[in-house]
Amino acid sequence: MKDLLVSQSLIKGFTDYKMEKECGLLFKAKYLDGLQTPPSATQKLGQFFEYLSTGALPKGGVAPECEMVYKGTPKEKPSADYERAILSSEMYQDLISKLGIEVIETGKYICDPVNKSHGTIDIYAKWERQGEFNPNWNGEPYCFIDLKYTGLIDDKWNEFGWQVDSLPEKHGLMIQGVHYKSLAETTMAIADIPFYYFLFHSKNPDYVKIIEQKIDETRASEHRILVQKTRDMVLKELETGFKHYPSLLKCKECPLFESCEYKTTLPMVEVVYY
Ligand code: SF4
């Protein structure tokens, strides 16, 4: 195995594994053995939007295709979901121009070999007019932008929902900003790079929301400790062996299903202590 570098998705996956929400064998296959898992329908749609917007290819390097309806007939056209994604990508182009954002690089890979941390940010940009739209701007002209194509822009209760007041409790979403801000500090010498989420509503192409994630210095240093701890625990687990957590639904959707000796096709008993 190559030198283990920690991404924000590895941290999330390992946290899920420790909470027994992710099977250890699948975690190992995805994050240590390089298994590419096929995207879900929602992920495919998001990849299509991002590809149209920025030209970024998904991990496999293949351009996402538009889903068509009435194929082979004169009525052939993009499905309603994909039609909206096309409109949202046009909205993205329009916004980038009107907000005065100069995109420097899309799909920017950043690696910090000292802290064993890495990641790929959607957009690295120079945005000198941030102050016109963001009263809390710190004056740093460079920024990171993470694109989200989601139906949960204002959802408070869903763990993937983006209602602003609920976000400080949603560590699985917020880890992204911390991770990339920390990488910018250690590898690009930008101490507090503004980190924005540009959220495009998958059901309403006219609705876009921009959120800046701010963090304090304690959070950044805690994150670097978390990266180190996670790396140590993953390497330890590799020595002792990852645990399998079969379950009816997870096994059914698991890409390792055919070859896995621990798979189940029946419900497993769960325990409650009362
Ligand atoms: S088939 Fe089930 S037990 Fe096997 S790796 Fe997948 S989730 Fe784990």
PDB file of C-alpha atoms and ligand atoms in Angstrom:
ATOM      1  CA  MET A   1       0.000   0.000   0.000  1.00  0.00           C
ATOM      2  CA  LYS A   2       1.141   3.543  -0.809  1.00  0.00           C
ATOM      3  CA  ASP A   3       1.785   6.004   2.009  1.00  0.00           C
ATOM      4  CA  LEU A   4      -1.619   6.600   3.595  1.00  0.00           C
ATOM      5  CA  LEU A   5      -2.923  10.124   3.098  1.00  0.00           C
ATOM      6  CA  VAL A   6      -6.089  11.206   4.881  1.00  0.00           C
ATOM      7  CA  SER A   7      -8.980  12.876   3.042  1.00  0.00           C
ATOM      8  CA  GLN A   8     -12.105  14.303   4.624  1.00  0.00           C
ATOM      9  CA  SER A   9     -14.158  11.464   3.120  1.00  0.00           C
ATOM     10  CA  LEU A  10     -11.779   8.882   4.669  1.00  0.00           C
ATOM     11  CA  ILE A  11     -12.341  10.495   8.082  1.00  0.00           C
ATOM     12  CA  LYS A  12     -16.124  10.361   7.568  1.00  0.00           C
ATOM     13  CA  GLY A  13     -15.952   6.744   6.350  1.00  0.00           C
ATOM     14  CA  PHE A  14     -13.775   5.683   9.283  1.00  0.00           C
ATOM     15  CA  THR A  15     -16.079   7.444  11.769  1.00  0.00           C
ATOM     16  CA  ASP A  16     -19.016   5.548  10.246  1.00  0.00           C
ATOM     17  CA  TYR A  17     -17.036   2.315  10.552  1.00  0.00           C
ATOM     18  CA  LYS A  18     -16.269   2.940  14.214  1.00  0.00           C
ATOM     19  CA  MET A  19     -19.991   3.557  14.785  1.00  0.00           C
ATOM     20  CA  GLU A  20     -20.693   0.287  12.907  1.00  0.00           C
ATOM     21  CA  LYS A  21     -22.614   2.177  10.217  1.00  0.00           C
ATOM     22  CA  GLU A  22     -20.085   1.126   7.561  1.00  0.00           C
ATOM     23  CA  CYS A  23     -18.726  -2.388   7.050  1.00  0.00           C
ATOM     24  CA  GLY A  24     -14.966  -2.516   7.663  1.00  0.00           C
ATOM     25  CA  LEU A  25     -14.325  -4.713   4.647  1.00  0.00           C
ATOM     26  CA  LEU A  26     -15.992  -2.207   2.364  1.00  0.00           C
ATOM     27  CA  PHE A  27     -14.176   0.693   4.048  1.00  0.00           C
ATOM     28  CA  LYS A  28     -10.841  -1.032   3.451  1.00  0.00           C
ATOM     29  CA  ALA A  29     -11.712  -1.815  -0.169  1.00  0.00           C
ATOM     30  CA  LYS A  30     -12.742   1.793  -0.875  1.00  0.00           C
ATOM     31  CA  TYR A  31     -10.119   3.770   0.992  1.00  0.00           C
ATOM     32  CA  LEU A  32      -7.102   1.492   1.137  1.00  0.00           C
ATOM     33  CA  ASP A  33      -7.406  -0.793  -1.892  1.00  0.00           C
ATOM     34  CA  GLY A  34      -8.736   1.839  -4.310  1.00  0.00           C
ATOM     35  CA  LEU A  35     -12.079   0.219  -5.137  1.00  0.00           C
ATOM     36  CA  GLN A  36     -14.210   2.577  -7.235  1.00  0.00           C
ATOM     37  CA  THR A  37     -17.844   2.198  -6.221  1.00  0.00           C
ATOM     38  CA  PRO A  38     -20.511   2.955  -8.839  1.00  0.00           C
ATOM     39  CA  PRO A  39     -22.316   6.270  -8.202  1.00  0.00           C
ATOM     40  CA  SER A  40     -25.939   6.311  -7.081  1.00  0.00           C
ATOM     41  CA  ALA A  41     -28.566   7.988  -9.306  1.00  0.00           C
ATOM     42  CA  THR A  42     -28.334  11.151  -7.155  1.00  0.00           C
ATOM     43  CA  GLN A  43     -24.541  11.178  -7.355  1.00  0.00           C
ATOM     44  CA  LYS A  44     -24.676  10.702 -11.143  1.00  0.00           C
ATOM     45  CA  LEU A  45     -26.940  13.715 -11.472  1.00  0.00           C
ATOM     46  CA  GLY A  46     -24.630  15.817  -9.266  1.00  0.00           C
ATOM     47  CA  GLN A  47     -21.613  14.718 -11.312  1.00  0.00           C
ATOM     48  CA  PHE A  48     -23.430  15.685 -14.527  1.00  0.00           C
ATOM     49  CA  PHE A  49     -24.202  19.144 -13.104  1.00  0.00           C
ATOM     50  CA  GLU A  50     -20.623  19.633 -11.986  1.00  0.00           C
ATOM     51  CA  TYR A  51     -19.205  18.422 -15.300  1.00  0.00           C
ATOM     52  CA  LEU A  52     -21.405  20.838 -17.253  1.00  0.00           C
ATOM     53  CA  SER A  53     -20.584  23.685 -14.874  1.00  0.00           C
ATOM     54  CA  THR A  54     -16.825  23.335 -14.432  1.00  0.00           C
ATOM     55  CA  GLY A  55     -15.767  20.570 -16.821  1.00  0.00           C
ATOM     56  CA  ALA A  56     -14.647  18.448 -13.854  1.00  0.00           C
ATOM     57  CA  LEU A  57     -14.689  14.714 -14.513  1.00  0.00           C
ATOM     58  CA  PRO A  58     -15.749  12.258 -11.806  1.00  0.00           C
ATOM     59  CA  LYS A  59     -13.122   9.988 -10.209  1.00  0.00           C
ATOM     60  CA  GLY A  60     -13.305   7.334 -12.947  1.00  0.00           C
ATOM     61  CA  GLY A  61     -12.333   9.972 -15.559  1.00  0.00           C
ATOM     62  CA  VAL A  62     -15.368   9.329 -17.786  1.00  0.00           C
ATOM     63  CA  ALA A  63     -17.631  12.235 -18.765  1.00  0.00           C
ATOM     64  CA  PRO A  64     -21.122  11.793 -17.240  1.00  0.00           C
ATOM     65  CA  GLU A  65     -23.879  11.300 -19.797  1.00  0.00           C
ATOM     66  CA  CYS A  66     -27.195  13.071 -19.959  1.00  0.00           C
ATOM     67  CA  GLU A  67     -30.139  10.840 -19.145  1.00  0.00           C
ATOM     68  CA  MET A  68     -32.581  10.927 -22.074  1.00  0.00           C
ATOM     69  CA  VAL A  69     -36.241  10.055 -22.366  1.00  0.00           C
ATOM     70  CA  TYR A  70     -38.182   8.957 -25.470  1.00  0.00           C
ATOM     71  CA  LYS A  71     -34.882   7.585 -26.788  1.00  0.00           C
ATOM     72  CA  GLY A  72     -34.715   6.986 -30.547  1.00  0.00           C
ATOM     73  CA  THR A  73     -37.916   8.920 -31.219  1.00  0.00           C
ATOM     74  CA  PRO A  74     -38.444  12.487 -32.489  1.00  0.00           C
ATOM     75  CA  LYS A  75     -39.501  13.396 -28.925  1.00  0.00           C
ATOM     76  CA  GLU A  76     -36.099  12.410 -27.474  1.00  0.00           C
ATOM     77  CA  LYS A  77     -34.949  14.925 -24.831  1.00  0.00           C
ATOM     78  CA  PRO A  78     -33.197  15.091 -21.426  1.00  0.00           C
ATOM     79  CA  SER A  79     -35.206  13.717 -18.512  1.00  0.00           C
ATOM     80  CA  ALA A  80     -36.785  16.330 -16.224  1.00  0.00           C
ATOM     81  CA  ASP A  81     -34.014  15.931 -13.579  1.00  0.00           C
ATOM     82  CA  TYR A  82     -31.254  16.351 -16.165  1.00  0.00           C
ATOM     83  CA  GLU A  83     -33.036  19.251 -17.849  1.00  0.00           C
ATOM     84  CA  ARG A  84     -33.000  21.061 -14.486  1.00  0.00           C
ATOM     85  CA  ALA A  85     -29.299  20.217 -14.042  1.00  0.00           C
ATOM     86  CA  ILE A  86     -28.589  21.823 -17.434  1.00  0.00           C
ATOM     87  CA  LEU A  87     -30.472  24.958 -16.368  1.00  0.00           C
ATOM     88  CA  SER A  88     -28.596  25.017 -13.039  1.00  0.00           C
ATOM     89  CA  SER A  89     -25.231  24.796 -14.823  1.00  0.00           C
ATOM     90  CA  GLU A  90     -26.262  27.775 -16.957  1.00  0.00           C
ATOM     91  CA  MET A  91     -27.141  29.555 -13.735  1.00  0.00           C
ATOM     92  CA  TYR A  92     -23.667  28.692 -12.400  1.00  0.00           C
ATOM     93  CA  GLN A  93     -21.962  30.238 -15.473  1.00  0.00           C
ATOM     94  CA  ASP A  94     -24.100  33.331 -15.140  1.00  0.00           C
ATOM     95  CA  LEU A  95     -23.375  33.694 -11.419  1.00  0.00           C
ATOM     96  CA  ILE A  96     -19.623  33.229 -11.733  1.00  0.00           C
ATOM     97  CA  SER A  97     -19.576  36.018 -14.297  1.00  0.00           C
ATOM     98  CA  LYS A  98     -21.936  38.410 -12.473  1.00  0.00           C
ATOM     99  CA  LEU A  99     -20.286  37.935  -9.065  1.00  0.00           C
ATOM    100  CA  GLY A 100     -16.909  38.689 -10.651  1.00  0.00           C
ATOM    101  CA  ILE A 101     -15.275  35.364  -9.754  1.00  0.00           C
ATOM    102  CA  GLU A 102     -12.086  34.434 -11.600  1.00  0.00           C
ATOM    103  CA  VAL A 103     -11.790  30.656 -11.575  1.00  0.00           C
ATOM    104  CA  ILE A 104      -8.110  29.741 -11.326  1.00  0.00           C
ATOM    105  CA  GLU A 105      -8.413  25.970 -11.167  1.00  0.00           C
ATOM    106  CA  THR A 106     -11.182  23.374 -11.000  1.00  0.00           C
ATOM    107  CA  GLY A 107     -10.664  19.989  -9.373  1.00  0.00           C
ATOM    108  CA  LYS A 108      -7.547  21.287  -7.604  1.00  0.00           C
ATOM    109  CA  TYR A 109      -5.628  18.519  -5.864  1.00  0.00           C
ATOM    110  CA  ILE A 110      -3.883  19.599  -2.661  1.00  0.00           C
ATOM    111  CA  CYS A 111      -1.501  17.403  -0.709  1.00  0.00           C
ATOM    112  CA  ASP A 112       0.197  18.035   2.609  1.00  0.00           C
ATOM    113  CA  PRO A 113       2.856  15.301   2.895  1.00  0.00           C
ATOM    114  CA  VAL A 114       3.972  16.505   6.329  1.00  0.00           C
ATOM    115  CA  ASN A 115       0.556  16.178   7.969  1.00  0.00           C
ATOM    116  CA  LYS A 116      -0.363  13.210   5.680  1.00  0.00           C
ATOM    117  CA  SER A 117      -3.471  14.974   4.484  1.00  0.00           C
ATOM    118  CA  HIS A 118      -4.895  15.570   1.013  1.00  0.00           C
ATOM    119  CA  GLY A 119      -8.040  16.416  -0.942  1.00  0.00           C
ATOM    120  CA  THR A 120      -9.477  17.785  -4.177  1.00  0.00           C
ATOM    121  CA  ILE A 121     -11.369  21.056  -4.030  1.00  0.00           C
ATOM    122  CA  ASP A 122     -13.999  21.842  -6.676  1.00  0.00           C
ATOM    123  CA  ILE A 123     -12.913  25.405  -7.380  1.00  0.00           C
ATOM    124  CA  TYR A 124      -9.932  27.553  -6.458  1.00  0.00           C
ATOM    125  CA  ALA A 125     -10.713  31.146  -7.385  1.00  0.00           C
ATOM    126  CA  LYS A 126      -9.768  34.766  -7.050  1.00  0.00           C
ATOM    127  CA  TRP A 127     -12.788  36.784  -5.964  1.00  0.00           C
ATOM    128  CA  GLU A 128     -11.855  40.370  -5.343  1.00  0.00           C
ATOM    129  CA  ARG A 129     -15.460  41.561  -5.119  1.00  0.00           C
ATOM    130  CA  GLN A 130     -16.332  39.243  -2.188  1.00  0.00           C
ATOM    131  CA  GLY A 131     -16.932  42.261   0.030  1.00  0.00           C
ATOM    132  CA  GLU A 132     -19.875  43.377  -2.135  1.00  0.00           C
ATOM    133  CA  PHE A 133     -21.742  40.172  -1.372  1.00  0.00           C
ATOM    134  CA  ASN A 134     -20.241  39.069   1.931  1.00  0.00           C
ATOM    135  CA  PRO A 135     -20.230  41.654   4.745  1.00  0.00           C
ATOM    136  CA  ASN A 136     -18.101  39.253   6.826  1.00  0.00           C
ATOM    137  CA  TRP A 137     -15.322  38.977   4.258  1.00  0.00           C
ATOM    138  CA  ASN A 138     -11.854  38.901   5.835  1.00  0.00           C
ATOM    139  CA  GLY A 139     -10.166  40.620   2.876  1.00  0.00           C
ATOM    140  CA  GLU A 140      -8.435  37.498   1.461  1.00  0.00           C
ATOM    141  CA  PRO A 141      -8.988  37.664  -2.322  1.00  0.00           C
ATOM    142  CA  TYR A 142      -8.433  33.944  -2.977  1.00  0.00           C
ATOM    143  CA  CYS A 143     -11.092  31.441  -2.001  1.00  0.00           C
ATOM    144  CA  PHE A 144     -12.248  27.853  -2.276  1.00  0.00           C
ATOM    145  CA  ILE A 145     -15.703  27.004  -3.612  1.00  0.00           C
ATOM    146  CA  ASP A 146     -17.434  23.680  -3.110  1.00  0.00           C
ATOM    147  CA  LEU A 147     -20.350  23.060  -5.453  1.00  0.00           C
ATOM    148  CA  LYS A 148     -23.407  21.211  -4.173  1.00  0.00           C
ATOM    149  CA  TYR A 149     -26.356  20.084  -6.229  1.00  0.00           C
ATOM    150  CA  THR A 150     -29.009  19.237  -3.699  1.00  0.00           C
ATOM    151  CA  GLY A 151     -32.713  19.087  -2.963  1.00  0.00           C
ATOM    152  CA  LEU A 152     -32.005  19.779   0.717  1.00  0.00           C
ATOM    153  CA  ILE A 153     -30.964  23.444   0.596  1.00  0.00           C
ATOM    154  CA  ASP A 154     -33.224  24.487   3.470  1.00  0.00           C
ATOM    155  CA  ASP A 155     -33.596  21.165   5.252  1.00  0.00           C
ATOM    156  CA  LYS A 156     -32.954  21.396   8.972  1.00  0.00           C
ATOM    157  CA  TRP A 157     -33.442  17.821  10.135  1.00  0.00           C
ATOM    158  CA  ASN A 158     -31.781  15.743   7.430  1.00  0.00           C
ATOM    159  CA  GLU A 159     -28.072  15.125   8.167  1.00  0.00           C
ATOM    160  CA  PHE A 160     -27.328  16.325   4.613  1.00  0.00           C
ATOM    161  CA  GLY A 161     -29.625  19.381   4.851  1.00  0.00           C
ATOM    162  CA  TRP A 162     -28.216  22.902   4.467  1.00  0.00           C
ATOM    163  CA  GLN A 163     -30.445  25.021   6.698  1.00  0.00           C
ATOM    164  CA  VAL A 164     -27.808  27.412   8.030  1.00  0.00           C
ATOM    165  CA  ASP A 165     -28.688  27.402  11.751  1.00  0.00           C
ATOM    166  CA  SER A 166     -28.484  23.609  11.849  1.00  0.00           C
ATOM    167  CA  LEU A 167     -25.028  23.395  10.221  1.00  0.00           C
ATOM    168  CA  PRO A 168     -22.821  23.820  13.325  1.00  0.00           C
ATOM    169  CA  GLU A 169     -24.214  20.457  14.543  1.00  0.00           C
ATOM    170  CA  LYS A 170     -23.645  18.694  11.204  1.00  0.00           C
ATOM    171  CA  HIS A 171     -20.038  17.610  11.549  1.00  0.00           C
ATOM    172  CA  GLY A 172     -20.230  15.300   8.523  1.00  0.00           C
ATOM    173  CA  LEU A 173     -20.882  18.343   6.305  1.00  0.00           C
ATOM    174  CA  MET A 174     -18.713  20.871   8.094  1.00  0.00           C
ATOM    175  CA  ILE A 175     -15.569  18.731   8.148  1.00  0.00           C
ATOM    176  CA  GLN A 176     -15.101  19.602   4.491  1.00  0.00           C
ATOM    177  CA  GLY A 177     -14.484  23.299   5.086  1.00  0.00           C
ATOM    178  CA  VAL A 178     -12.166  22.598   8.015  1.00  0.00           C
ATOM    179  CA  HIS A 179     -10.150  20.091   5.999  1.00  0.00           C
ATOM    180  CA  TYR A 180      -9.602  22.358   2.993  1.00  0.00           C
ATOM    181  CA  LYS A 181      -8.957  25.504   5.005  1.00  0.00           C
ATOM    182  CA  SER A 182      -6.349  23.570   6.949  1.00  0.00           C
ATOM    183  CA  LEU A 183      -4.744  22.320   3.692  1.00  0.00           C
ATOM    184  CA  ALA A 184      -4.618  25.887   2.329  1.00  0.00           C
ATOM    185  CA  GLU A 185      -2.880  27.024   5.477  1.00  0.00           C
ATOM    186  CA  THR A 186      -0.222  24.313   5.485  1.00  0.00           C
ATOM    187  CA  THR A 187       0.430  24.001   1.737  1.00  0.00           C
ATOM    188  CA  MET A 188      -0.499  27.366   0.182  1.00  0.00           C
ATOM    189  CA  ALA A 189       0.450  29.685   3.058  1.00  0.00           C
ATOM    190  CA  ILE A 190      -3.062  31.186   3.123  1.00  0.00           C
ATOM    191  CA  ALA A 191      -3.910  31.376   6.804  1.00  0.00           C
ATOM    192  CA  ASP A 192      -7.682  31.845   6.558  1.00  0.00           C
ATOM    193  CA  ILE A 193      -8.879  31.192   3.031  1.00  0.00           C
ATOM    194  CA  PRO A 194     -12.608  31.919   2.631  1.00  0.00           C
ATOM    195  CA  PHE A 195     -14.453  28.637   2.045  1.00  0.00           C
ATOM    196  CA  TYR A 196     -17.790  28.833   0.266  1.00  0.00           C
ATOM    197  CA  TYR A 197     -20.507  26.307  -0.462  1.00  0.00           C
ATOM    198  CA  PHE A 198     -22.429  27.218  -3.608  1.00  0.00           C
ATOM    199  CA  LEU A 199     -25.682  25.292  -3.321  1.00  0.00           C
ATOM    200  CA  PHE A 200     -27.872  24.767  -6.378  1.00  0.00           C
ATOM    201  CA  HIS A 201     -31.373  23.479  -5.789  1.00  0.00           C
ATOM    202  CA  SER A 202     -31.976  20.288  -7.762  1.00  0.00           C
ATOM    203  CA  LYS A 203     -35.725  20.958  -7.955  1.00  0.00           C
ATOM    204  CA  ASN A 204     -35.581  24.683  -8.683  1.00  0.00           C
ATOM    205  CA  PRO A 205     -32.808  25.959 -11.002  1.00  0.00           C
ATOM    206  CA  ASP A 206     -33.592  29.558  -9.987  1.00  0.00           C
ATOM    207  CA  TYR A 207     -32.671  28.905  -6.362  1.00  0.00           C
ATOM    208  CA  VAL A 208     -28.997  29.232  -5.373  1.00  0.00           C
ATOM    209  CA  LYS A 209     -27.625  29.776  -1.901  1.00  0.00           C
ATOM    210  CA  ILE A 210     -24.075  30.742  -0.919  1.00  0.00           C
ATOM    211  CA  ILE A 211     -22.733  29.899   2.532  1.00  0.00           C
ATOM    212  CA  GLU A 212     -19.313  30.775   3.888  1.00  0.00           C
ATOM    213  CA  GLN A 213     -17.928  28.438   6.538  1.00  0.00           C
ATOM    214  CA  LYS A 214     -15.796  30.196   9.120  1.00  0.00           C
ATOM    215  CA  ILE A 215     -13.727  28.307  11.666  1.00  0.00           C
ATOM    216  CA  ASP A 216     -11.626  29.342  14.621  1.00  0.00           C
ATOM    217  CA  GLU A 217      -7.987  28.441  15.144  1.00  0.00           C
ATOM    218  CA  THR A 218      -8.872  25.809  17.782  1.00  0.00           C
ATOM    219  CA  ARG A 219     -10.986  23.957  15.222  1.00  0.00           C
ATOM    220  CA  ALA A 220      -8.108  23.971  12.700  1.00  0.00           C
ATOM    221  CA  SER A 221      -5.571  22.569  15.166  1.00  0.00           C
ATOM    222  CA  GLU A 222      -8.088  20.005  16.463  1.00  0.00           C
ATOM    223  CA  HIS A 223      -8.613  18.892  12.887  1.00  0.00           C
ATOM    224  CA  ARG A 224      -4.899  18.310  12.334  1.00  0.00           C
ATOM    225  CA  ILE A 225      -4.886  16.120  15.466  1.00  0.00           C
ATOM    226  CA  LEU A 226      -7.961  14.281  14.126  1.00  0.00           C
ATOM    227  CA  VAL A 227      -6.173  13.624  10.811  1.00  0.00           C
ATOM    228  CA  GLN A 228      -3.191  12.171  12.649  1.00  0.00           C
ATOM    229  CA  LYS A 229      -5.319  10.085  15.026  1.00  0.00           C
ATOM    230  CA  THR A 230      -7.495   8.748  12.218  1.00  0.00           C
ATOM    231  CA  ARG A 231      -4.416   7.777  10.226  1.00  0.00           C
ATOM    232  CA  ASP A 232      -2.903   5.971  13.227  1.00  0.00           C
ATOM    233  CA  MET A 233      -6.158   4.116  13.935  1.00  0.00           C
ATOM    234  CA  VAL A 234      -6.614   3.068  10.296  1.00  0.00           C
ATOM    235  CA  LEU A 235      -3.060   1.703  10.140  1.00  0.00           C
ATOM    236  CA  LYS A 236      -3.596  -0.144  13.431  1.00  0.00           C
ATOM    237  CA  GLU A 237      -6.854  -1.607  12.165  1.00  0.00           C
ATOM    238  CA  LEU A 238      -5.046  -2.717   9.032  1.00  0.00           C
ATOM    239  CA  GLU A 239      -2.682  -4.742  11.200  1.00  0.00           C
ATOM    240  CA  THR A 240      -5.372  -6.290  13.382  1.00  0.00           C
ATOM    241  CA  GLY A 241      -7.916  -6.716  10.574  1.00  0.00           C
ATOM    242  CA  PHE A 242     -11.030  -4.670   9.725  1.00  0.00           C
ATOM    243  CA  LYS A 243     -14.256  -6.024  11.173  1.00  0.00           C
ATOM    244  CA  HIS A 244     -17.151  -7.029   8.965  1.00  0.00           C
ATOM    245  CA  TYR A 245     -20.598  -5.648   9.759  1.00  0.00           C
ATOM    246  CA  PRO A 246     -23.014  -7.434   7.447  1.00  0.00           C
ATOM    247  CA  SER A 247     -26.579  -6.233   7.194  1.00  0.00           C
ATOM    248  CA  LEU A 248     -29.453  -7.092   4.911  1.00  0.00           C
ATOM    249  CA  LEU A 249     -29.580  -3.788   3.023  1.00  0.00           C
ATOM    250  CA  LYS A 250     -25.896  -2.900   3.063  1.00  0.00           C
ATOM    251  CA  CYS A 251     -24.837  -6.320   1.770  1.00  0.00           C
ATOM    252  CA  LYS A 252     -27.470  -6.186  -0.980  1.00  0.00           C
ATOM    253  CA  GLU A 253     -25.945  -2.960  -2.328  1.00  0.00           C
ATOM    254  CA  CYS A 254     -22.317  -3.868  -1.593  1.00  0.00           C
ATOM    255  CA  PRO A 255     -19.956  -4.132  -4.603  1.00  0.00           C
ATOM    256  CA  LEU A 256     -18.100  -6.948  -2.766  1.00  0.00           C
ATOM    257  CA  PHE A 257     -21.272  -9.016  -2.373  1.00  0.00           C
ATOM    258  CA  GLU A 258     -20.393 -11.775  -4.876  1.00  0.00           C
ATOM    259  CA  SER A 259     -17.004 -12.594  -3.390  1.00  0.00           C
ATOM    260  CA  CYS A 260     -17.675 -11.782   0.280  1.00  0.00           C
ATOM    261  CA  GLU A 261     -17.728 -14.747   2.666  1.00  0.00           C
ATOM    262  CA  TYR A 262     -19.480 -12.717   5.401  1.00  0.00           C
ATOM    263  CA  LYS A 263     -22.416 -11.408   3.378  1.00  0.00           C
ATOM    264  CA  THR A 264     -25.938 -11.922   4.531  1.00  0.00           C
ATOM    265  CA  THR A 265     -29.211 -12.142   2.650  1.00  0.00           C
ATOM    266  CA  LEU A 266     -31.230 -12.282   5.863  1.00  0.00           C
ATOM    267  CA  PRO A 267     -31.805  -9.723   8.614  1.00  0.00           C
ATOM    268  CA  MET A 268     -29.209  -9.788  11.385  1.00  0.00           C
ATOM    269  CA  VAL A 269     -30.273  -9.428  15.010  1.00  0.00           C
ATOM    270  CA  GLU A 270     -29.569  -6.022  16.517  1.00  0.00           C
ATOM    271  CA  VAL A 271     -29.336  -5.551  20.292  1.00  0.00           C
ATOM    272  CA  VAL A 272     -30.887  -3.011  22.552  1.00  0.00           C
ATOM    273  CA  TYR A 273     -29.812  -2.701  26.196  1.00  0.00           C
ATOM    274  CA  TYR A 274     -32.512  -1.283  28.381  1.00  0.00           C
TER     275      TYR A 274
HETATM  276  S1  SF4 B   1     -21.113  -8.026   1.490  1.00  0.00           S
HETATM  277 FE1  SF4 B   1     -21.749  -7.320   3.528  1.00  0.00          FE
HETATM  278  S2  SF4 B   1     -20.241  -8.191   4.943  1.00  0.00           S
HETATM  279 FE2  SF4 B   1     -19.400  -8.337   2.869  1.00  0.00          FE
HETATM  280  S3  SF4 B   1     -18.145  -6.515   2.613  1.00  0.00           S
HETATM  281 FE3  SF4 B   1     -20.148  -6.049   1.816  1.00  0.00          FE
HETATM  282  S4  SF4 B   1     -21.278  -5.100   3.546  1.00  0.00           S
HETATM  283 FE4  SF4 B   1     -19.492  -6.175   4.384  1.00  0.00          FE
END
